[in-house]
mmCIF file of C-alpha atoms in Angstrom:
data_model
loop_
_atom_site.group_PDB
_atom_site.id
_atom_site.type_symbol
_atom_site.label_atom_id
_atom_site.label_comp_id
_atom_site.label_asym_id
_atom_site.label_seq_id
_atom_site.Cartn_x
_atom_site.Cartn_y
_atom_site.Cartn_z
ATOM 1 C CA UNK A 1 71.615 148.559 115.325
ATOM 2 C CA UNK A 2 73.966 151.174 113.844
ATOM 3 C CA UNK A 3 75.099 149.083 110.866
ATOM 4 C CA UNK A 4 74.236 149.529 107.188
ATOM 5 C CA UNK A 5 70.652 148.472 106.471
ATOM 6 C CA UNK A 6 69.007 147.707 103.144
ATOM 7 C CA UNK A 7 65.401 147.305 102.190
ATOM 8 C CA UNK A 8 63.898 145.090 100.925
ATOM 9 C CA UNK A 9 65.998 142.020 101.642
ATOM 10 C CA UNK A 10 64.357 140.081 98.775
ATOM 11 C CA UNK A 11 62.498 141.180 95.685
ATOM 12 C CA UNK A 12 60.838 139.088 93.037
ATOM 13 C CA UNK A 13 59.560 140.978 90.012
ATOM 14 C CA UNK A 14 58.402 140.307 86.486
ATOM 15 C CA UNK A 15 60.546 141.297 83.546
ATOM 16 C CA UNK A 16 59.792 144.903 82.456
ATOM 17 C CA UNK A 17 58.783 146.153 85.904
ATOM 18 C CA UNK A 18 60.660 148.851 87.759
ATOM 19 C CA UNK A 19 62.241 148.181 91.176
ATOM 20 C CA UNK A 20 63.724 150.479 93.783
ATOM 21 C CA UNK A 21 66.059 149.500 96.575
ATOM 22 C CA UNK A 22 66.963 151.627 99.620
ATOM 23 C CA UNK A 23 70.213 151.749 101.639
ATOM 24 C CA UNK A 24 70.677 153.458 104.963
ATOM 25 C CA UNK A 25 74.461 153.868 105.695
ATOM 26 C CA UNK A 26 76.219 154.240 108.982
ATOM 27 C CA UNK A 27 75.356 157.812 109.953
ATOM 28 C CA UNK A 28 78.840 159.301 110.210
ATOM 29 C CA UNK A 29 79.992 157.741 106.897
ATOM 30 C CA UNK A 30 80.220 160.137 103.989
ATOM 31 C CA UNK A 31 80.749 157.562 101.264
ATOM 32 C CA UNK A 32 78.122 155.219 99.954
ATOM 33 C CA UNK A 33 78.706 152.422 97.411
ATOM 34 C CA UNK A 34 76.441 150.173 95.352
ATOM 35 C CA UNK A 35 77.714 146.828 94.141
ATOM 36 C CA UNK A 36 76.089 143.946 92.231
ATOM 37 C CA UNK A 37 77.092 140.397 92.932
ATOM 38 C CA UNK A 38 76.226 137.178 91.051
ATOM 39 C CA UNK A 39 77.022 133.698 92.120
ATOM 40 C CA UNK A 40 80.693 132.876 92.024
ATOM 41 C CA UNK A 41 81.788 136.472 91.335
ATOM 42 C CA UNK A 42 83.240 139.225 93.453
ATOM 43 C CA UNK A 43 81.163 142.361 94.015
ATOM 44 C CA UNK A 44 80.930 144.443 90.795
ATOM 45 C CA UNK A 45 81.149 148.148 91.252
ATOM 46 C CA UNK A 46 78.004 150.101 90.147
ATOM 47 C CA UNK A 47 78.340 153.595 91.580
ATOM 48 C CA UNK A 48 79.390 155.594 94.614
ATOM 49 C CA UNK A 49 78.561 158.829 96.361
ATOM 50 C CA UNK A 50 80.533 161.178 98.553
ATOM 51 C CA UNK A 51 77.884 162.982 100.587
ATOM 52 C CA UNK A 52 75.086 163.765 98.050
ATOM 53 C CA UNK A 53 77.404 163.870 95.026
ATOM 54 C CA UNK A 54 77.556 160.842 92.716
ATOM 55 C CA UNK A 55 81.245 160.712 91.864
ATOM 56 C CA UNK A 56 81.437 157.784 89.541
ATOM 57 C CA UNK A 57 79.132 155.406 87.755
ATOM 58 C CA UNK A 58 80.314 152.205 86.158
ATOM 59 C CA UNK A 59 80.533 152.273 82.339
ATOM 60 C CA UNK A 60 79.017 148.820 82.458
ATOM 61 C CA UNK A 61 75.836 150.209 83.924
ATOM 62 C CA UNK A 62 73.066 150.721 81.497
ATOM 63 C CA UNK A 63 70.800 153.790 81.442
ATOM 64 C CA UNK A 64 68.111 151.629 83.155
ATOM 65 C CA UNK A 65 70.037 151.983 86.381
ATOM 66 C CA UNK A 66 69.898 155.138 88.431
ATOM 67 C CA UNK A 67 70.954 155.980 91.918
ATOM 68 C CA UNK A 68 70.351 158.974 94.171
ATOM 69 C CA UNK A 69 71.472 160.176 97.593
ATOM 70 C CA UNK A 70 69.454 163.339 97.839
ATOM 71 C CA UNK A 71 70.465 164.567 101.287
ATOM 72 C CA UNK A 72 73.727 162.735 101.679
ATOM 73 C CA UNK A 73 72.180 160.163 103.986
ATOM 74 C CA UNK A 74 70.122 157.269 102.592
ATOM 75 C CA UNK A 75 70.396 156.228 99.001
ATOM 76 C CA UNK A 76 68.092 154.565 96.482
ATOM 77 C CA UNK A 77 68.947 152.405 93.480
ATOM 78 C CA UNK A 78 66.281 152.111 90.794
ATOM 79 C CA UNK A 79 66.268 149.610 87.942
ATOM 80 C CA UNK A 80 63.799 150.407 85.181
ATOM 81 C CA UNK A 81 62.388 147.793 82.754
ATOM 82 C CA UNK A 82 64.063 144.925 84.573
ATOM 83 C CA UNK A 83 65.598 142.106 82.595
ATOM 84 C CA UNK A 84 66.373 138.534 83.700
ATOM 85 C CA UNK A 85 70.013 139.427 83.569
ATOM 86 C CA UNK A 86 69.450 141.900 86.397
ATOM 87 C CA UNK A 87 68.914 139.072 88.804
ATOM 88 C CA UNK A 88 71.613 139.375 91.419
ATOM 89 C CA UNK A 89 72.419 140.444 94.947
ATOM 90 C CA UNK A 90 72.670 144.217 95.228
ATOM 91 C CA UNK A 91 75.015 145.261 98.038
ATOM 92 C CA UNK A 92 75.291 148.650 99.588
ATOM 93 C CA UNK A 93 78.301 149.664 101.620
ATOM 94 C CA UNK A 94 79.407 152.824 103.416
ATOM 95 C CA UNK A 95 82.688 154.172 104.645
ATOM 96 C CA UNK A 96 84.415 157.294 105.807
ATOM 97 C CA UNK A 97 86.315 158.257 102.658
ATOM 98 C CA UNK A 98 87.888 155.230 100.937
ATOM 99 C CA UNK A 99 88.546 153.132 103.962
ATOM 100 C CA UNK A 100 87.087 149.967 105.368
ATOM 101 C CA UNK A 101 83.710 149.362 103.716
ATOM 102 C CA UNK A 102 80.862 148.267 105.939
ATOM 103 C CA UNK A 103 78.335 146.252 103.961
ATOM 104 C CA UNK A 104 74.619 145.940 104.466
ATOM 105 C CA UNK A 105 72.872 142.564 104.215
ATOM 106 C CA UNK A 106 72.060 143.012 100.544
ATOM 107 C CA UNK A 107 68.911 142.906 98.449
ATOM 108 C CA UNK A 108 68.465 139.764 96.456
ATOM 109 C CA UNK A 109 66.575 140.436 93.199
ATOM 110 C CA UNK A 110 64.962 137.797 91.066
ATOM 111 C CA UNK A 111 63.475 138.806 87.719
ATOM 112 C CA UNK A 112 61.120 136.303 86.273
ATOM 113 C CA UNK B 1 92.545 149.651 83.491
ATOM 114 C CA UNK B 2 92.751 149.116 87.179
ATOM 115 C CA UNK B 3 92.275 145.504 88.300
ATOM 116 C CA UNK B 4 92.537 143.138 91.230
ATOM 117 C CA UNK B 5 93.379 139.478 90.596
ATOM 118 C CA UNK B 6 93.117 136.656 93.072
ATOM 119 C CA UNK B 7 94.496 133.111 93.013
ATOM 120 C CA UNK B 8 93.589 130.384 93.261
ATOM 121 C CA UNK B 9 89.879 130.876 92.461
ATOM 122 C CA UNK B 10 88.983 127.840 94.472
ATOM 123 C CA UNK B 11 90.672 125.655 97.017
ATOM 124 C CA UNK B 12 89.709 122.528 98.923
ATOM 125 C CA UNK B 13 91.738 121.538 102.050
ATOM 126 C CA UNK B 14 91.385 119.353 105.048
ATOM 127 C CA UNK B 15 90.922 120.625 108.538
ATOM 128 C CA UNK B 16 94.246 121.519 110.076
ATOM 129 C CA UNK B 17 95.910 122.470 106.789
ATOM 130 C CA UNK B 18 97.498 125.840 106.267
ATOM 131 C CA UNK B 19 96.444 127.881 103.212
ATOM 132 C CA UNK B 20 97.867 130.876 101.418
ATOM 133 C CA UNK B 21 95.578 133.094 99.336
ATOM 134 C CA UNK B 22 97.032 135.518 96.833
ATOM 135 C CA UNK B 23 95.950 138.919 95.658
ATOM 136 C CA UNK B 24 97.734 141.103 93.055
ATOM 137 C CA UNK B 25 96.740 144.493 91.847
ATOM 138 C CA UNK B 26 97.249 147.146 89.279
ATOM 139 C CA UNK B 27 95.771 150.384 90.569
ATOM 140 C CA UNK B 28 96.843 153.989 90.188
ATOM 141 C CA UNK B 29 97.078 156.052 93.353
ATOM 142 C CA UNK B 30 97.234 153.002 95.669
ATOM 143 C CA UNK B 31 96.488 153.751 99.280
ATOM 144 C CA UNK B 32 95.482 150.501 100.946
ATOM 145 C CA UNK B 33 94.308 146.902 100.355
ATOM 146 C CA UNK B 34 91.375 145.253 102.126
ATOM 147 C CA UNK B 35 90.578 141.613 102.807
ATOM 148 C CA UNK B 36 87.014 140.406 103.385
ATOM 149 C CA UNK B 37 85.382 137.137 104.217
ATOM 150 C CA UNK B 38 82.130 136.280 102.633
ATOM 151 C CA UNK B 39 79.926 133.403 103.765
ATOM 152 C CA UNK B 40 76.330 133.152 102.498
ATOM 153 C CA UNK B 41 75.755 136.830 103.167
ATOM 154 C CA UNK B 42 77.419 140.183 102.763
ATOM 155 C CA UNK B 43 81.217 140.422 103.122
ATOM 156 C CA UNK B 44 82.771 141.058 106.544
ATOM 157 C CA UNK B 45 85.972 142.944 107.050
ATOM 158 C CA UNK B 46 89.153 141.143 107.989
ATOM 159 C CA UNK B 47 92.189 143.443 107.445
ATOM 160 C CA UNK B 48 93.279 146.678 105.945
ATOM 161 C CA UNK B 49 96.919 146.887 104.804
ATOM 162 C CA UNK B 50 98.642 150.127 104.007
ATOM 163 C CA UNK B 51 102.421 149.478 104.629
ATOM 164 C CA UNK B 52 104.685 146.932 103.032
ATOM 165 C CA UNK B 53 106.172 144.226 105.173
ATOM 166 C CA UNK B 54 104.039 144.700 108.228
ATOM 167 C CA UNK B 55 102.051 141.596 109.096
ATOM 168 C CA UNK B 56 98.523 141.959 110.506
ATOM 169 C CA UNK B 57 97.196 139.116 112.584
ATOM 170 C CA UNK B 58 93.865 138.067 113.942
ATOM 171 C CA UNK B 59 93.874 134.653 115.545
ATOM 172 C CA UNK B 60 94.735 132.093 112.877
ATOM 173 C CA UNK B 61 94.581 134.632 110.075
ATOM 174 C CA UNK B 62 97.425 136.860 109.046
ATOM 175 C CA UNK B 63 98.110 139.084 106.046
ATOM 176 C CA UNK B 64 100.978 141.003 104.579
ATOM 177 C CA UNK B 65 101.403 143.488 101.763
ATOM 178 C CA UNK B 66 104.227 143.950 99.248
ATOM 179 C CA UNK B 67 103.837 147.386 97.656
ATOM 180 C CA UNK B 68 106.868 146.948 95.473
ATOM 181 C CA UNK B 69 105.597 143.698 93.871
ATOM 182 C CA UNK B 70 101.967 144.805 94.101
ATOM 183 C CA UNK B 71 100.563 141.898 95.948
ATOM 184 C CA UNK B 72 99.260 140.636 99.267
ATOM 185 C CA UNK B 73 98.820 137.270 100.840
ATOM 186 C CA UNK B 74 96.280 136.020 103.320
ATOM 187 C CA UNK B 75 97.388 133.014 105.432
ATOM 188 C CA UNK B 76 95.084 130.823 107.485
ATOM 189 C CA UNK B 77 96.717 128.277 109.736
ATOM 190 C CA UNK B 78 95.086 125.223 111.299
ATOM 191 C CA UNK B 79 92.046 125.630 109.126
ATOM 192 C CA UNK B 80 88.627 124.771 110.483
ATOM 193 C CA UNK B 81 85.324 124.027 108.702
ATOM 194 C CA UNK B 82 84.094 127.455 109.792
ATOM 195 C CA UNK B 83 86.807 129.031 107.588
ATOM 196 C CA UNK B 84 84.948 127.818 104.552
ATOM 197 C CA UNK B 85 83.978 130.974 102.699
ATOM 198 C CA UNK B 86 84.884 133.214 99.785
ATOM 199 C CA UNK B 87 87.813 135.522 100.609
ATOM 200 C CA UNK B 88 87.779 138.791 98.715
ATOM 201 C CA UNK B 89 90.576 141.200 98.173
ATOM 202 C CA UNK B 90 89.757 144.880 97.440
ATOM 203 C CA UNK B 91 91.672 147.971 96.602
ATOM 204 C CA UNK B 92 90.086 151.360 97.423
ATOM 205 C CA UNK B 93 91.294 154.475 95.650
ATOM 206 C CA UNK B 94 88.120 156.305 94.922
ATOM 207 C CA UNK B 95 85.708 153.576 94.055
ATOM 208 C CA UNK B 96 86.616 150.260 95.623
ATOM 209 C CA UNK B 97 87.499 147.467 93.216
ATOM 210 C CA UNK B 98 87.108 143.837 94.282
ATOM 211 C CA UNK B 99 88.863 140.802 92.969
ATOM 212 C CA UNK B 100 86.869 137.679 91.956
ATOM 213 C CA UNK B 101 87.456 136.018 95.282
ATOM 214 C CA UNK B 102 88.950 132.714 96.389
ATOM 215 C CA UNK B 103 86.375 130.086 97.357
ATOM 216 C CA UNK B 104 87.831 128.101 100.258
ATOM 217 C CA UNK B 105 86.318 124.780 101.296
ATOM 218 C CA UNK B 106 87.606 123.123 104.489
ATOM 219 C CA UNK B 107 86.529 119.455 104.823
ATOM 220 C CA UNK B 108 86.681 117.532 108.035
#
């Protein structure tokens, strides 16, 4: 399967714990995006990379969130000291420049 | 601030009806507009529109862009229950901004 993959698909954690999600984009895509989506809302932009450079990070994103794409291939999104409000679906997408985004299946996070 | 607005936010129709979904945008350096369909999983791509007035079609779905008035519409004819989903409009310029989506429910 050459689509975008995300791991894990589901994560349940206790408030205050750290979590890390991984995204493997389509190999020839140079852009990688992270979004957060809650029920009834459209995907909310978090951050994006072009190759290994993080070009923009949402101003809504607290310092507890950090993302990396160390070799311009896979990316990780870490949330430190999770809060119940972090419960959401975290979507990763990749594209070649700012064209059609191909989404992964998402990681559903539940913070208890 | 750049934004994408969709209307209506929700819609309930009967099978066989035709629906029109709206998307308007205010974005600097506009290049294209994307439509996605989202069922109970990640969004799947429908259309990319770059030029005004040129209709894109895929089966019962069609879409058109008006760059002068800064909006796009997505039409679905002869709706089926399988069309029930959230339809998302997005505008990529560097990051990609999504609208809130239109939740469509098609009832038999």
